[in-house]
PDB file of C-alpha atoms in Angstrom:
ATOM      1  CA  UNK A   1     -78.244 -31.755 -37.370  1.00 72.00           C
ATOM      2  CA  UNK A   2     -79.951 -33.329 -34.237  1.00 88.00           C
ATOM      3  CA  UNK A   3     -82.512 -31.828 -32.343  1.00 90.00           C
ATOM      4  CA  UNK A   4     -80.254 -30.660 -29.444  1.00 90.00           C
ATOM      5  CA  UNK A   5     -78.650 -28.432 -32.350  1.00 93.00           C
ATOM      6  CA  UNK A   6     -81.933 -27.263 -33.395  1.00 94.00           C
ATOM      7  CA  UNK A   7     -83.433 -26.749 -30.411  1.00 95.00           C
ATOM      8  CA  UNK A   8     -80.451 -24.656 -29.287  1.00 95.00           C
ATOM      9  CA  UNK A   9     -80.424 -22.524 -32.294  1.00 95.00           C
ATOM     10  CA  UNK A  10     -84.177 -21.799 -31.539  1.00 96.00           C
ATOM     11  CA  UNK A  11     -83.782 -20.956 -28.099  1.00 96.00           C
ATOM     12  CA  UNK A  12     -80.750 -18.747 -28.448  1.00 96.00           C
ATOM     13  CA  UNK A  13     -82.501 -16.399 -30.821  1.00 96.00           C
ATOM     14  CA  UNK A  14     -85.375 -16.371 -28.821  1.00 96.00           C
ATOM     15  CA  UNK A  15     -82.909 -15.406 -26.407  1.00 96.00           C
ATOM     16  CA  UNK A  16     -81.623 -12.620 -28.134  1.00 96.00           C
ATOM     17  CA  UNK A  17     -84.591 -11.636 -29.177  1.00 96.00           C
ATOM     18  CA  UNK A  18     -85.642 -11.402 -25.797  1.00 96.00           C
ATOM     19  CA  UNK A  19     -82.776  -9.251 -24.936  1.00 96.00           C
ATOM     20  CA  UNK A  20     -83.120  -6.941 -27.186  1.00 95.00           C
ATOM     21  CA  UNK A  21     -86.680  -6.079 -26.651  1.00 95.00           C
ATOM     22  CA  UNK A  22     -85.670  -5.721 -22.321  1.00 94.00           C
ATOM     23  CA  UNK A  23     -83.227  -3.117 -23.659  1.00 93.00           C
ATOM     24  CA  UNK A  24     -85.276  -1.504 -26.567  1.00 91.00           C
ATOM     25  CA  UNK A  25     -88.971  -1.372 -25.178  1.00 90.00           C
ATOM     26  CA  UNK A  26     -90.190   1.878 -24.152  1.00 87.00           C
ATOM     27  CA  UNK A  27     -92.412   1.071 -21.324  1.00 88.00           C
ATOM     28  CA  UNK A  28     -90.534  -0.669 -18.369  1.00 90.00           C
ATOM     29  CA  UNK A  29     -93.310  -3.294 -17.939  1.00 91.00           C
ATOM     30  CA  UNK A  30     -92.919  -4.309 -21.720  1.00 92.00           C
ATOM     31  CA  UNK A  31     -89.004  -4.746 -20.578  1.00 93.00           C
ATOM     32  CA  UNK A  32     -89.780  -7.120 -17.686  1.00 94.00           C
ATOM     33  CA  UNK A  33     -92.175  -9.289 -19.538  1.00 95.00           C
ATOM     34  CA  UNK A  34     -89.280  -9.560 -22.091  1.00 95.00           C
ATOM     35  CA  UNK A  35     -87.127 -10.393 -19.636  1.00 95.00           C
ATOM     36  CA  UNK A  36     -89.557 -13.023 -18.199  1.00 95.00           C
ATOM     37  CA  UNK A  37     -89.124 -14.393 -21.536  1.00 95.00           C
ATOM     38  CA  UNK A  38     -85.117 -14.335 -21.821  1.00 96.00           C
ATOM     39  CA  UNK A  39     -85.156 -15.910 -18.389  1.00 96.00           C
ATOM     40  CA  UNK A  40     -87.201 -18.823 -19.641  1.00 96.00           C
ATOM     41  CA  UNK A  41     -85.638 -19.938 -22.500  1.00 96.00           C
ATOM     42  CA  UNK A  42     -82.460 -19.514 -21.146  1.00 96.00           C
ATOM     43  CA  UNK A  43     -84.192 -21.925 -18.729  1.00 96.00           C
ATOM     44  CA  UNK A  44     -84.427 -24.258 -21.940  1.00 95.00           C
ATOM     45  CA  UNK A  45     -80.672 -23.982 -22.766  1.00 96.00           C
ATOM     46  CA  UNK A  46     -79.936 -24.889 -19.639  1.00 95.00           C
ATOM     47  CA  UNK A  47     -81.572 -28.128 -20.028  1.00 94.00           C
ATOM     48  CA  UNK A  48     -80.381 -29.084 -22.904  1.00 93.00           C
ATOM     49  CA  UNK A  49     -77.020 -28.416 -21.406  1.00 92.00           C
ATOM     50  CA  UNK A  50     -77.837 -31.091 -18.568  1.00 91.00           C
ATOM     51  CA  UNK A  51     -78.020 -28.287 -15.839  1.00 92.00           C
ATOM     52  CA  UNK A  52     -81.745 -29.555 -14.471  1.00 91.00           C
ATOM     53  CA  UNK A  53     -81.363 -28.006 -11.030  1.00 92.00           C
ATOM     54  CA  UNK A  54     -80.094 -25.022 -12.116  1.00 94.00           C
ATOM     55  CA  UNK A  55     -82.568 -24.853 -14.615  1.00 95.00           C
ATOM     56  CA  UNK A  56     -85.963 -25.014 -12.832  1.00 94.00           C
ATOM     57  CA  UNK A  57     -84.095 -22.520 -10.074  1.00 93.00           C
ATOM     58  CA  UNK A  58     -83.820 -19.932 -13.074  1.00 93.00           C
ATOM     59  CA  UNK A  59     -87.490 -20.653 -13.620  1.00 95.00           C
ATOM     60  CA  UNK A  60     -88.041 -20.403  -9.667  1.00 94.00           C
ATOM     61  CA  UNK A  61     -86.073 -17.856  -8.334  1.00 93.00           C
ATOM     62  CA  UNK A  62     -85.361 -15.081 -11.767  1.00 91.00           C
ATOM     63  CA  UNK A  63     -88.621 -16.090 -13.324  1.00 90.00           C
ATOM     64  CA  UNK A  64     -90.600 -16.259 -10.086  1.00 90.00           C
ATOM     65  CA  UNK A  65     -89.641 -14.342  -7.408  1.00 91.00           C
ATOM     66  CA  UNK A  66     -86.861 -11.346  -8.677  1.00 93.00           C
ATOM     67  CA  UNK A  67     -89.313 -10.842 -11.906  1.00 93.00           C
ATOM     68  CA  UNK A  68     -92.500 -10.282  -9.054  1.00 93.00           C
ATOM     69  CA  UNK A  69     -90.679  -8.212  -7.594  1.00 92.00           C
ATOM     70  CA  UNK A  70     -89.778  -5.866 -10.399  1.00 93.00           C
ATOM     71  CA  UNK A  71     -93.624  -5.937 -11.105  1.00 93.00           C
ATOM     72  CA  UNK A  72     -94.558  -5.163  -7.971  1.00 92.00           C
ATOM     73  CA  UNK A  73     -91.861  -1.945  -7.997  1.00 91.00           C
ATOM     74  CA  UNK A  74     -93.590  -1.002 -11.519  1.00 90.00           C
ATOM     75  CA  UNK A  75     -96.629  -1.138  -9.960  1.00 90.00           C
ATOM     76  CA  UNK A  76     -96.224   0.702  -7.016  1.00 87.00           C
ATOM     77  CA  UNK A  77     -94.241   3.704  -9.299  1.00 85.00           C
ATOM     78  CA  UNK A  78     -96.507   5.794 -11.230  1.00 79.00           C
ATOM     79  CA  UNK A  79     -95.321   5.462 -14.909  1.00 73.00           C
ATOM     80  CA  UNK A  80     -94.910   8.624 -16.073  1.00 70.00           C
ATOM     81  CA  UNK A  81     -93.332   8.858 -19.912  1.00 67.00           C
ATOM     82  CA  UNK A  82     -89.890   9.431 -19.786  1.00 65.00           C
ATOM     83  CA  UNK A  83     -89.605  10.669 -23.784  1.00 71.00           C
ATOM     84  CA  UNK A  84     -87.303   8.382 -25.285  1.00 75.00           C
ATOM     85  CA  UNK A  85     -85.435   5.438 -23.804  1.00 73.00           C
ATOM     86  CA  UNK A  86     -81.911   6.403 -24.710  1.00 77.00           C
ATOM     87  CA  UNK A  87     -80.362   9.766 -24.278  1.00 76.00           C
ATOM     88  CA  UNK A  88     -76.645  10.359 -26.322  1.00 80.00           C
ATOM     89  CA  UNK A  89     -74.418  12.142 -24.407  1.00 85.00           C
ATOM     90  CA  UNK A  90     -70.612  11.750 -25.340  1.00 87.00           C
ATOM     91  CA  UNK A  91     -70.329   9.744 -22.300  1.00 86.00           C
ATOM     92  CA  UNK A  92     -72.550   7.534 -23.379  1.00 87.00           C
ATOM     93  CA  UNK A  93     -71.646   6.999 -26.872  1.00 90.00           C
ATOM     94  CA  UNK A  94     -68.324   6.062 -25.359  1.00 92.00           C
ATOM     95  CA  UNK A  95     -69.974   3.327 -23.099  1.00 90.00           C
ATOM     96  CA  UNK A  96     -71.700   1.805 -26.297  1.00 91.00           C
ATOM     97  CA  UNK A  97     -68.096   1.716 -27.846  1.00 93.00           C
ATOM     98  CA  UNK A  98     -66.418   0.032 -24.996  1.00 93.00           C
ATOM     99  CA  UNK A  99     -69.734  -2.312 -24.946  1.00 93.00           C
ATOM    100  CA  UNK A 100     -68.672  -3.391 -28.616  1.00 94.00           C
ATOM    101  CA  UNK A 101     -65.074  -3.342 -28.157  1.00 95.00           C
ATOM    102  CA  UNK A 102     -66.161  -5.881 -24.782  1.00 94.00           C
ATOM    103  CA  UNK A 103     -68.148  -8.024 -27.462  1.00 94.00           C
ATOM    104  CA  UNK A 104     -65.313  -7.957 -30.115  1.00 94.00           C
ATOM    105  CA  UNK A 105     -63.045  -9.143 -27.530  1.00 94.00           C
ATOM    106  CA  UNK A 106     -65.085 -11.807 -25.874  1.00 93.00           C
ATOM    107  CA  UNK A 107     -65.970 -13.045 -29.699  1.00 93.00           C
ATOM    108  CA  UNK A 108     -62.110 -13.272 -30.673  1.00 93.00           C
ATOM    109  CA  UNK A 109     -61.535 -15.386 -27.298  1.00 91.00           C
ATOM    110  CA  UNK A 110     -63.848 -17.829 -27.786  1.00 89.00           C
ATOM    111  CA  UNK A 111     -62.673 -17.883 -31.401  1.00 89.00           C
ATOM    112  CA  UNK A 112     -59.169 -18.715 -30.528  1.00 88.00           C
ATOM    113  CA  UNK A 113     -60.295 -21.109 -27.509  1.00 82.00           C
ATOM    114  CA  UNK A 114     -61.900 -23.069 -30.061  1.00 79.00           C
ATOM    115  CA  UNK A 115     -58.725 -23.414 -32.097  1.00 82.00           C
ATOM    116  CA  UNK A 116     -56.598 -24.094 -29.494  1.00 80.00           C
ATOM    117  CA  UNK A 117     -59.010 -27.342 -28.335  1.00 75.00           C
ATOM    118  CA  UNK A 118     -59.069 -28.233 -32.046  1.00 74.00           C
ATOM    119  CA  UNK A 119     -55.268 -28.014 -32.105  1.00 76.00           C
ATOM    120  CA  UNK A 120     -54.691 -30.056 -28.161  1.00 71.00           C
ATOM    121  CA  UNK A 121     -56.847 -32.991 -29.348  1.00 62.00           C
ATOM    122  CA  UNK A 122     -55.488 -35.265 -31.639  1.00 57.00           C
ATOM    123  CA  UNK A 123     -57.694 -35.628 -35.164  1.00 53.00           C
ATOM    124  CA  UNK A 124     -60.880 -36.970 -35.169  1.00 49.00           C
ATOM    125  CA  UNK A 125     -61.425 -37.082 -31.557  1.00 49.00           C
ATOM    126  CA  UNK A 126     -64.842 -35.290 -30.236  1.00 52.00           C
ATOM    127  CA  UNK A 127     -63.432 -32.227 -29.260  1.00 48.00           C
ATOM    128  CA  UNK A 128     -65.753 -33.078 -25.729  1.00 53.00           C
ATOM    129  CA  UNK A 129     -65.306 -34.771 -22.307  1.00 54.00           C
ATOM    130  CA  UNK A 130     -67.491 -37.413 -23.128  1.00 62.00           C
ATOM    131  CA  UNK A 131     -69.325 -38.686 -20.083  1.00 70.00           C
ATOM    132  CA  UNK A 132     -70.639 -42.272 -19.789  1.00 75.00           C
ATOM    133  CA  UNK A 133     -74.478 -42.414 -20.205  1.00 76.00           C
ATOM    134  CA  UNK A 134     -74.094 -43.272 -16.495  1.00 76.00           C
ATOM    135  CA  UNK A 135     -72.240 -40.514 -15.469  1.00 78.00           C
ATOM    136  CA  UNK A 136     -74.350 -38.205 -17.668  1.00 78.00           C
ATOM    137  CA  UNK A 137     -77.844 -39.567 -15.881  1.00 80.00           C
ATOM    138  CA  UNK A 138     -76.277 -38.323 -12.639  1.00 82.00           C
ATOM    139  CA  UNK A 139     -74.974 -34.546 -13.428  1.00 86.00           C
ATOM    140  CA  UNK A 140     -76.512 -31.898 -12.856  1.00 84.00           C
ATOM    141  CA  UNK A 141     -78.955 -33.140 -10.455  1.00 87.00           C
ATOM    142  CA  UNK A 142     -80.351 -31.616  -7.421  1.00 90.00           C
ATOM    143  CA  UNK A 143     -78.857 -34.974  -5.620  1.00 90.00           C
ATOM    144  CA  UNK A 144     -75.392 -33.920  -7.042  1.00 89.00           C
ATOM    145  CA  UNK A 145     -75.317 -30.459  -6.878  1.00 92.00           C
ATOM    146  CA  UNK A 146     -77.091 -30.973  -2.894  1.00 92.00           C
ATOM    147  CA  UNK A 147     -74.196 -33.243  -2.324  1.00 92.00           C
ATOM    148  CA  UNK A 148     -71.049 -30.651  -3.499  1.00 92.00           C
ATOM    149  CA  UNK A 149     -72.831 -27.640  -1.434  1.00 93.00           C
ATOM    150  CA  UNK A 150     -72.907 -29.440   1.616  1.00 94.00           C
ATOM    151  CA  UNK A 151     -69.331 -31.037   1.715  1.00 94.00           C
ATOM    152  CA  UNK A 152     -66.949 -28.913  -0.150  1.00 92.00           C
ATOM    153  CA  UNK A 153     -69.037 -25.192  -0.329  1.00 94.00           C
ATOM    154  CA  UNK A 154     -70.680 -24.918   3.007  1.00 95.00           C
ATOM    155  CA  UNK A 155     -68.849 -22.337   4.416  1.00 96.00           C
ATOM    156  CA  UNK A 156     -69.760 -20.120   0.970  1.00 95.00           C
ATOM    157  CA  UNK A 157     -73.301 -21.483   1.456  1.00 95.00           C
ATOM    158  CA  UNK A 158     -73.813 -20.491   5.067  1.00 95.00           C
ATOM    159  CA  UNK A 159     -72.108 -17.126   3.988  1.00 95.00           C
ATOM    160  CA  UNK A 160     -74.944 -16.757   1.741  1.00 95.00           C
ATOM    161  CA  UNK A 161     -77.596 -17.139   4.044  1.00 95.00           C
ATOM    162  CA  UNK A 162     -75.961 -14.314   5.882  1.00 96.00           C
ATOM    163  CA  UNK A 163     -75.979 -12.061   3.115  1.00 95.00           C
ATOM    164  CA  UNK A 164     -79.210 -13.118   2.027  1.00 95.00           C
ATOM    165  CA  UNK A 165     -80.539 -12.279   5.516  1.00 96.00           C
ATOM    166  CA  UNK A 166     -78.629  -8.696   5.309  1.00 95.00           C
ATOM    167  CA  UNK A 167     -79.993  -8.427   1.976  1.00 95.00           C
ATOM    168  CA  UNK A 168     -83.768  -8.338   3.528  1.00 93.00           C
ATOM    169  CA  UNK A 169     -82.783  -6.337   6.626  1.00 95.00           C
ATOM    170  CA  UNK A 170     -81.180  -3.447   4.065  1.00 94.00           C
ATOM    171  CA  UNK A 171     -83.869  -3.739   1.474  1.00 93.00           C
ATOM    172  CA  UNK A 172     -86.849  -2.966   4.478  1.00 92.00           C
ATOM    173  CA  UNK A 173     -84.547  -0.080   6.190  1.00 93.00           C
ATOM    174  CA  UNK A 174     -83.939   1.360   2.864  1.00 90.00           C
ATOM    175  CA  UNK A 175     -87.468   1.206   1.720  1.00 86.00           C
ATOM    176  CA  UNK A 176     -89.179   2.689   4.551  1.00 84.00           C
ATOM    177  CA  UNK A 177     -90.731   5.872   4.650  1.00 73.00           C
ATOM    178  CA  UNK A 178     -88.649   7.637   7.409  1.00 67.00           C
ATOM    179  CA  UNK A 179     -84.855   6.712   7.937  1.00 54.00           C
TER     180      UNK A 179
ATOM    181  CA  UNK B   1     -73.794 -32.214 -27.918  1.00 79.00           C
ATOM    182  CA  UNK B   2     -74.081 -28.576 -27.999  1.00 85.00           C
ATOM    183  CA  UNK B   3     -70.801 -26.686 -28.782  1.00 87.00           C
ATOM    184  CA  UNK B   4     -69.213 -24.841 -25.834  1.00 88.00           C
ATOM    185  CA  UNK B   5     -68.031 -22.021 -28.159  1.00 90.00           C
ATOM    186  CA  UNK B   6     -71.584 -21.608 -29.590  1.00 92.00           C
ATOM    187  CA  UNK B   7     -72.807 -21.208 -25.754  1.00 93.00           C
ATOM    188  CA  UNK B   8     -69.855 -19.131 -25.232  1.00 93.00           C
ATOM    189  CA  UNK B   9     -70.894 -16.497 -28.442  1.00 94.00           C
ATOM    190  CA  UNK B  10     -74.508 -16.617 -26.726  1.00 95.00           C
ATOM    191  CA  UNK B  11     -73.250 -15.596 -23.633  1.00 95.00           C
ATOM    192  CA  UNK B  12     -70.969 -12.879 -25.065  1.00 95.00           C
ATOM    193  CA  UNK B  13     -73.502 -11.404 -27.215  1.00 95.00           C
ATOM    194  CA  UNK B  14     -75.953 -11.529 -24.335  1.00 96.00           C
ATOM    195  CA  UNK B  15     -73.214  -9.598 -21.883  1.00 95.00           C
ATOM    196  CA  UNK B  16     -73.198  -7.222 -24.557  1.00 95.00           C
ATOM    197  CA  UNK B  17     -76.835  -6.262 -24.928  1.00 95.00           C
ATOM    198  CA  UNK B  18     -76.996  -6.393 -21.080  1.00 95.00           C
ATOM    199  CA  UNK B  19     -74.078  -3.843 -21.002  1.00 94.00           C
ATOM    200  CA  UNK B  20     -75.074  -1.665 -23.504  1.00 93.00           C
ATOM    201  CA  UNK B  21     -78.418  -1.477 -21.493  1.00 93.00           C
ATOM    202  CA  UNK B  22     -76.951  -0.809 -18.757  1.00 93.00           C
ATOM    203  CA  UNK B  23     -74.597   2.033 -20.325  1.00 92.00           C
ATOM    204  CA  UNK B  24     -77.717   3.607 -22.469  1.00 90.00           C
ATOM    205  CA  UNK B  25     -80.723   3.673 -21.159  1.00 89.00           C
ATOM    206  CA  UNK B  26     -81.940   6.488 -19.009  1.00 86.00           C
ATOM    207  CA  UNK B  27     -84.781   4.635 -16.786  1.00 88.00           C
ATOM    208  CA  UNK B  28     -83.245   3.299 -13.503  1.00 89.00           C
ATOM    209  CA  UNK B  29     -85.376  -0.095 -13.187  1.00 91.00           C
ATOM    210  CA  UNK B  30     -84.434  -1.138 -17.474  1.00 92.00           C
ATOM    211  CA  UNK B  31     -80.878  -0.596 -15.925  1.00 93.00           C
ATOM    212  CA  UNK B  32     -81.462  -2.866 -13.317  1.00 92.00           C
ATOM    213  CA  UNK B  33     -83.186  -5.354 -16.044  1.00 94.00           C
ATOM    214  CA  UNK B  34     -79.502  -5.102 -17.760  1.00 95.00           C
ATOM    215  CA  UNK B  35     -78.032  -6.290 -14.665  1.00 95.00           C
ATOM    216  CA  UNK B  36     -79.698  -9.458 -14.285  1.00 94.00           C
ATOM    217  CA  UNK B  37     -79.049  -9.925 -17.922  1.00 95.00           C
ATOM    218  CA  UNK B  38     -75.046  -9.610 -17.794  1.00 95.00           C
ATOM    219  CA  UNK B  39     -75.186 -11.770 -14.523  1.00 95.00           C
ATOM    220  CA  UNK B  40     -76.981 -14.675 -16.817  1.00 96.00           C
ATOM    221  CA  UNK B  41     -74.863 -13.994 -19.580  1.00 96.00           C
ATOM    222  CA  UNK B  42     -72.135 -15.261 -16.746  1.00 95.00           C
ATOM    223  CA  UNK B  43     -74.330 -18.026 -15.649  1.00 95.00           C
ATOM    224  CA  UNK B  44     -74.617 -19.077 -19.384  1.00 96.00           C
ATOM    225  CA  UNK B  45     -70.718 -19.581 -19.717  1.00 95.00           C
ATOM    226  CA  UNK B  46     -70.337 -21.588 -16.425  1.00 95.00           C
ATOM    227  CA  UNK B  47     -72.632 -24.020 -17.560  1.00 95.00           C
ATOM    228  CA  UNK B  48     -71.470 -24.527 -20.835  1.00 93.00           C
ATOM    229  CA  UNK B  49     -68.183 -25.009 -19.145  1.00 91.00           C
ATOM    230  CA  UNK B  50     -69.565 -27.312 -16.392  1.00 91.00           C
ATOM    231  CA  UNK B  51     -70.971 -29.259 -19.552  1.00 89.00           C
ATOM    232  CA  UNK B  52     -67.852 -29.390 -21.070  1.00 86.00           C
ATOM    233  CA  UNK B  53     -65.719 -30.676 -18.367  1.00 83.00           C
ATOM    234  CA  UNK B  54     -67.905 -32.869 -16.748  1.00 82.00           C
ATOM    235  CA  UNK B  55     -67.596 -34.513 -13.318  1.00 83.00           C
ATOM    236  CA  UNK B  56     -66.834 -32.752 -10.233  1.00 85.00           C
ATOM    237  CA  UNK B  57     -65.075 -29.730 -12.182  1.00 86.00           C
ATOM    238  CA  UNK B  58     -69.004 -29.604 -13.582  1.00 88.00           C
ATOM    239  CA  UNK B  59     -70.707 -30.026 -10.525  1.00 91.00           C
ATOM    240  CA  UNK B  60     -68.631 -26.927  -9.425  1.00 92.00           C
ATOM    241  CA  UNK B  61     -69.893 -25.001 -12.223  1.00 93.00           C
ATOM    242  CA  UNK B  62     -73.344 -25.718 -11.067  1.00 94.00           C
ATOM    243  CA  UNK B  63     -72.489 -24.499  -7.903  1.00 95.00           C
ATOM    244  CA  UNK B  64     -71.218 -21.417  -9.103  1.00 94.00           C
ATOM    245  CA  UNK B  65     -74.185 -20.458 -11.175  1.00 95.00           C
ATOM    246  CA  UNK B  66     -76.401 -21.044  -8.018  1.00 94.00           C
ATOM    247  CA  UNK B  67     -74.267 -18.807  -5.721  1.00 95.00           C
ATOM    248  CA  UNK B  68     -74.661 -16.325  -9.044  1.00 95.00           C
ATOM    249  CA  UNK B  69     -78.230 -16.334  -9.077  1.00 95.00           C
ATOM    250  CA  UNK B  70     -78.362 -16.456  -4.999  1.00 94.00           C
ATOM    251  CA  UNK B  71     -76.675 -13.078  -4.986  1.00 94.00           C
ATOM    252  CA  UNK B  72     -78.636 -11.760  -7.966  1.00 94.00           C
ATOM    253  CA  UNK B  73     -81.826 -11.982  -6.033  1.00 93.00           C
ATOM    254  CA  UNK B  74     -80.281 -10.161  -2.582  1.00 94.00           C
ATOM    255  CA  UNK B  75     -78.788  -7.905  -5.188  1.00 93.00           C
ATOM    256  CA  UNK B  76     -82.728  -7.231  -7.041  1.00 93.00           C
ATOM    257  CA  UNK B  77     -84.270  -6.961  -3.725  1.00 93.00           C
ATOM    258  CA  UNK B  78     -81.461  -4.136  -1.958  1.00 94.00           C
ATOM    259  CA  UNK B  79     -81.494  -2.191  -5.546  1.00 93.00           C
ATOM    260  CA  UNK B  80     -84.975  -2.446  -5.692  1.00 93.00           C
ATOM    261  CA  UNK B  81     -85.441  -0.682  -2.462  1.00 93.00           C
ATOM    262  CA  UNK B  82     -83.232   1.790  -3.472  1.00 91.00           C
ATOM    263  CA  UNK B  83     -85.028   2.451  -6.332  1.00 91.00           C
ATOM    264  CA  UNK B  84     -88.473   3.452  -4.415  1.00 91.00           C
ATOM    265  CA  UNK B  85     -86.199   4.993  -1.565  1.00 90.00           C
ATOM    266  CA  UNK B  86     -84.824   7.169  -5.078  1.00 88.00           C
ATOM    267  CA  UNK B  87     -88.513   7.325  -5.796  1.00 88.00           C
ATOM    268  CA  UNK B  88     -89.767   8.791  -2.456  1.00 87.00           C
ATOM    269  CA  UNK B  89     -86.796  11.351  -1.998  1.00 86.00           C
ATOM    270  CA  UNK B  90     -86.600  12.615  -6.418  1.00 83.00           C
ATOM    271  CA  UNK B  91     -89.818  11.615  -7.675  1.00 83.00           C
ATOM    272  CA  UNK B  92     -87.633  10.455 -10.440  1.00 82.00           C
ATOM    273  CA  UNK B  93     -86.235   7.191 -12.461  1.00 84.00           C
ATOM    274  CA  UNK B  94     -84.057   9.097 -14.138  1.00 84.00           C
ATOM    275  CA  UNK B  95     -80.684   8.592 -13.898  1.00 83.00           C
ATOM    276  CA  UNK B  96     -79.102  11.272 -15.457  1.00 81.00           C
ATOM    277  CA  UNK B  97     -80.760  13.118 -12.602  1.00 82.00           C
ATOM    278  CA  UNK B  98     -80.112  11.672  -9.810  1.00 81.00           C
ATOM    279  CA  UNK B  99     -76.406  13.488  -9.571  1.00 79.00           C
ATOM    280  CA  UNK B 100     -76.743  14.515  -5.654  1.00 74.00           C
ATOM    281  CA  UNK B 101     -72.733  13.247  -5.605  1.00 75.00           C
ATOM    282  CA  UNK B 102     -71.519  14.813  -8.649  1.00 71.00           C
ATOM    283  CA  UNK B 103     -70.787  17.912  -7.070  1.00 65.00           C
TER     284      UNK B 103
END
C-alpha cells in the first residue's frame, strides 16, 4: 500500500465523517463548521488526484468565501431551537428510500464500470491511462487549465461572468428590506 | 494511483448523504449545506475521471468542476438571500412551513 492509498483512505473517511455530522448536527453553525471540514479534505483528495488548481479554488472559493457567507446568514438569523433536526412524514420517509435506492444504483454502476475496464484491457495491463512523468508535471495546473478556458470554453466562461453578475444583482434585490 | 472506482464510491456515498440531507432535514440553511455537498459529490467524480483519462479529455474535467463550483457560489449567494428574504417575510427556517404555494 503506498501512501497515496493511505492517504486517500484517511481523507475519504474524514470526508464522510464530515458529511455526516453537516447532516446530523443539531445546531446549523455546528453543520457549517463540518462542512468547512468536508470541503477541506476533499481539498486533499483533490490533490492527490493531481487537480492543484481546482484544489486550492475549493479551499478559496467553498472554504472561503460560500462558507463566510453561510456564517454571516447564521449570524445575522437569531437561532432559535427548532426541536429536532428531522421530522418523518411519509413523504419524507419516501425521499430517504429513493436516496438509498440513488446510492444502490450509483454503487452497482461503478461496480460494473470497473468490470467492464477489467474485461477491455488485456491482462496485466494497469487498468490506467498512464501519463508520462512529463505529462503528469503539467496537468492540472492553473497554466493548463488557464490555457483550455481561454481557447476552447470562453464563450461558457464569459457566460459565467454574466450569471455571476446576475447572481449579485438578484441576491441584493432579493435581500433588501422593501421590494 | 488512486482507483477511479474507489473515488467514484466516495462520490456516490457522498451524493447520498447530501441527498438525504436535503430530503430530511427540516432547517432551510442545513438544506442548503446538502446542496453544496451533492454538487461536490459531482465535482469528486469529474476529477477522478479527468485523472483517469488524462490529457485534454482531463483538462476538460478540470474545467468542468470549475464551472461547477462557479455556479455553486452564484447559486449560495441568490439562495442565501432568499433565505433572509424567507426570514424577514415568516420569521421562520422551517421548511415544512413555508407552504404559501401549496394551496
Amino acid at each position: 500500500m503506498s501512501v497515496e492509498i493511505i492517504l486517500f483512505f484517511v481523507f475519504s473517511v474524514c470526508t464522510l465523517a464530515g458529511a455526516s455530522l453537516v447532516i446530523f448536527s443539531k445546531s446549523p453553525i455546528a453543520s457549517a463548521m463540518s462542512l468547512v471540514a468536508t470541503f477541506f479534505f476533499l481539498a486533499g483528495i483533490y490533490v492527490l488526484l493531481f487537480a492543484h488548481a481546482i484544489a486550492a479554488l475549493q479551499i478559496i472559493v467553498y472554504a472561503g468565501a460560500v462558507m463566510v457567507l453561510f456564517v454571516l446568514v447564521i449570524m445575522l438569523l437569531p437561532l432559535k431551537d427548532l426541536g429536532p433536526a428531522f421530522r418523518f412524514t411519509p413523504a419524507r420517509w419516501i425521499g430517504a428510500f429513493s436516496a438509498a435506492t440513488i446510492l444502490s444504483g450509483l454503487l452497482y454502476a461503478a461496480m460494473q464500470w470497473d468490470e467492464y475496464l477489467k474485461n477491455k484491457l488485456p491482462l496485466g495491463t494497469e487498468a490506467t491511462n498512464a501519463m508520462s512523468p512529463e505529462t503528469l508535471s503539467r496537468f492540472g495546473t492553473l497554466e493548463e487549465i488557464g490555457l483550455a478556458i481561454y481557447t476552447r470554453w470562453l464563450f461558457p466562461f464569459e457566460a459565467l461572468s454574466l450569471l455571476l453578475l446576475a447572481a449579485i444583482l438578484g441576491a441584493v434585490v432579493i435581500a433588501k428590506a422593501r421590494i | 494511483m488512486i482507483p477511479t472506482t474507489a473515488c467514484l464510491f466516495l462520490s456516490a456515498m457522498l451524493f447520498f448523504l447530501g441527498m438525504l440531507g436535503f430530503l430530511l432535514r427540516k432547517n432551510a440553511l442545513v438544506v442548503f449545506m446538502s446542496v453544496e455537498l451533492m454538487l461536490n459529490a459531482a465535482n469528486l467524480a469529474f476529477i477522478a475521471f479527468a485523472r483517469m483519462h488524462g490529457g485534454v479529455i482531463g483538462t476538460t474535467g478540470h474545467v468542468s468542476a470549475f464551472f461547477v463550483i462557479a455556479v455553486a457560489a452564484a447559486e449560495a449567494g441568490v439562495g442565501l438571500a432568499i433565505i433572509i428574504a424567507l426570514f424577514r417575510t415568516r420569521r421562520t427556517l422551517d421548511v415544512d412551513e413555508v407552504r404559501a404555494l401549496k394551496h
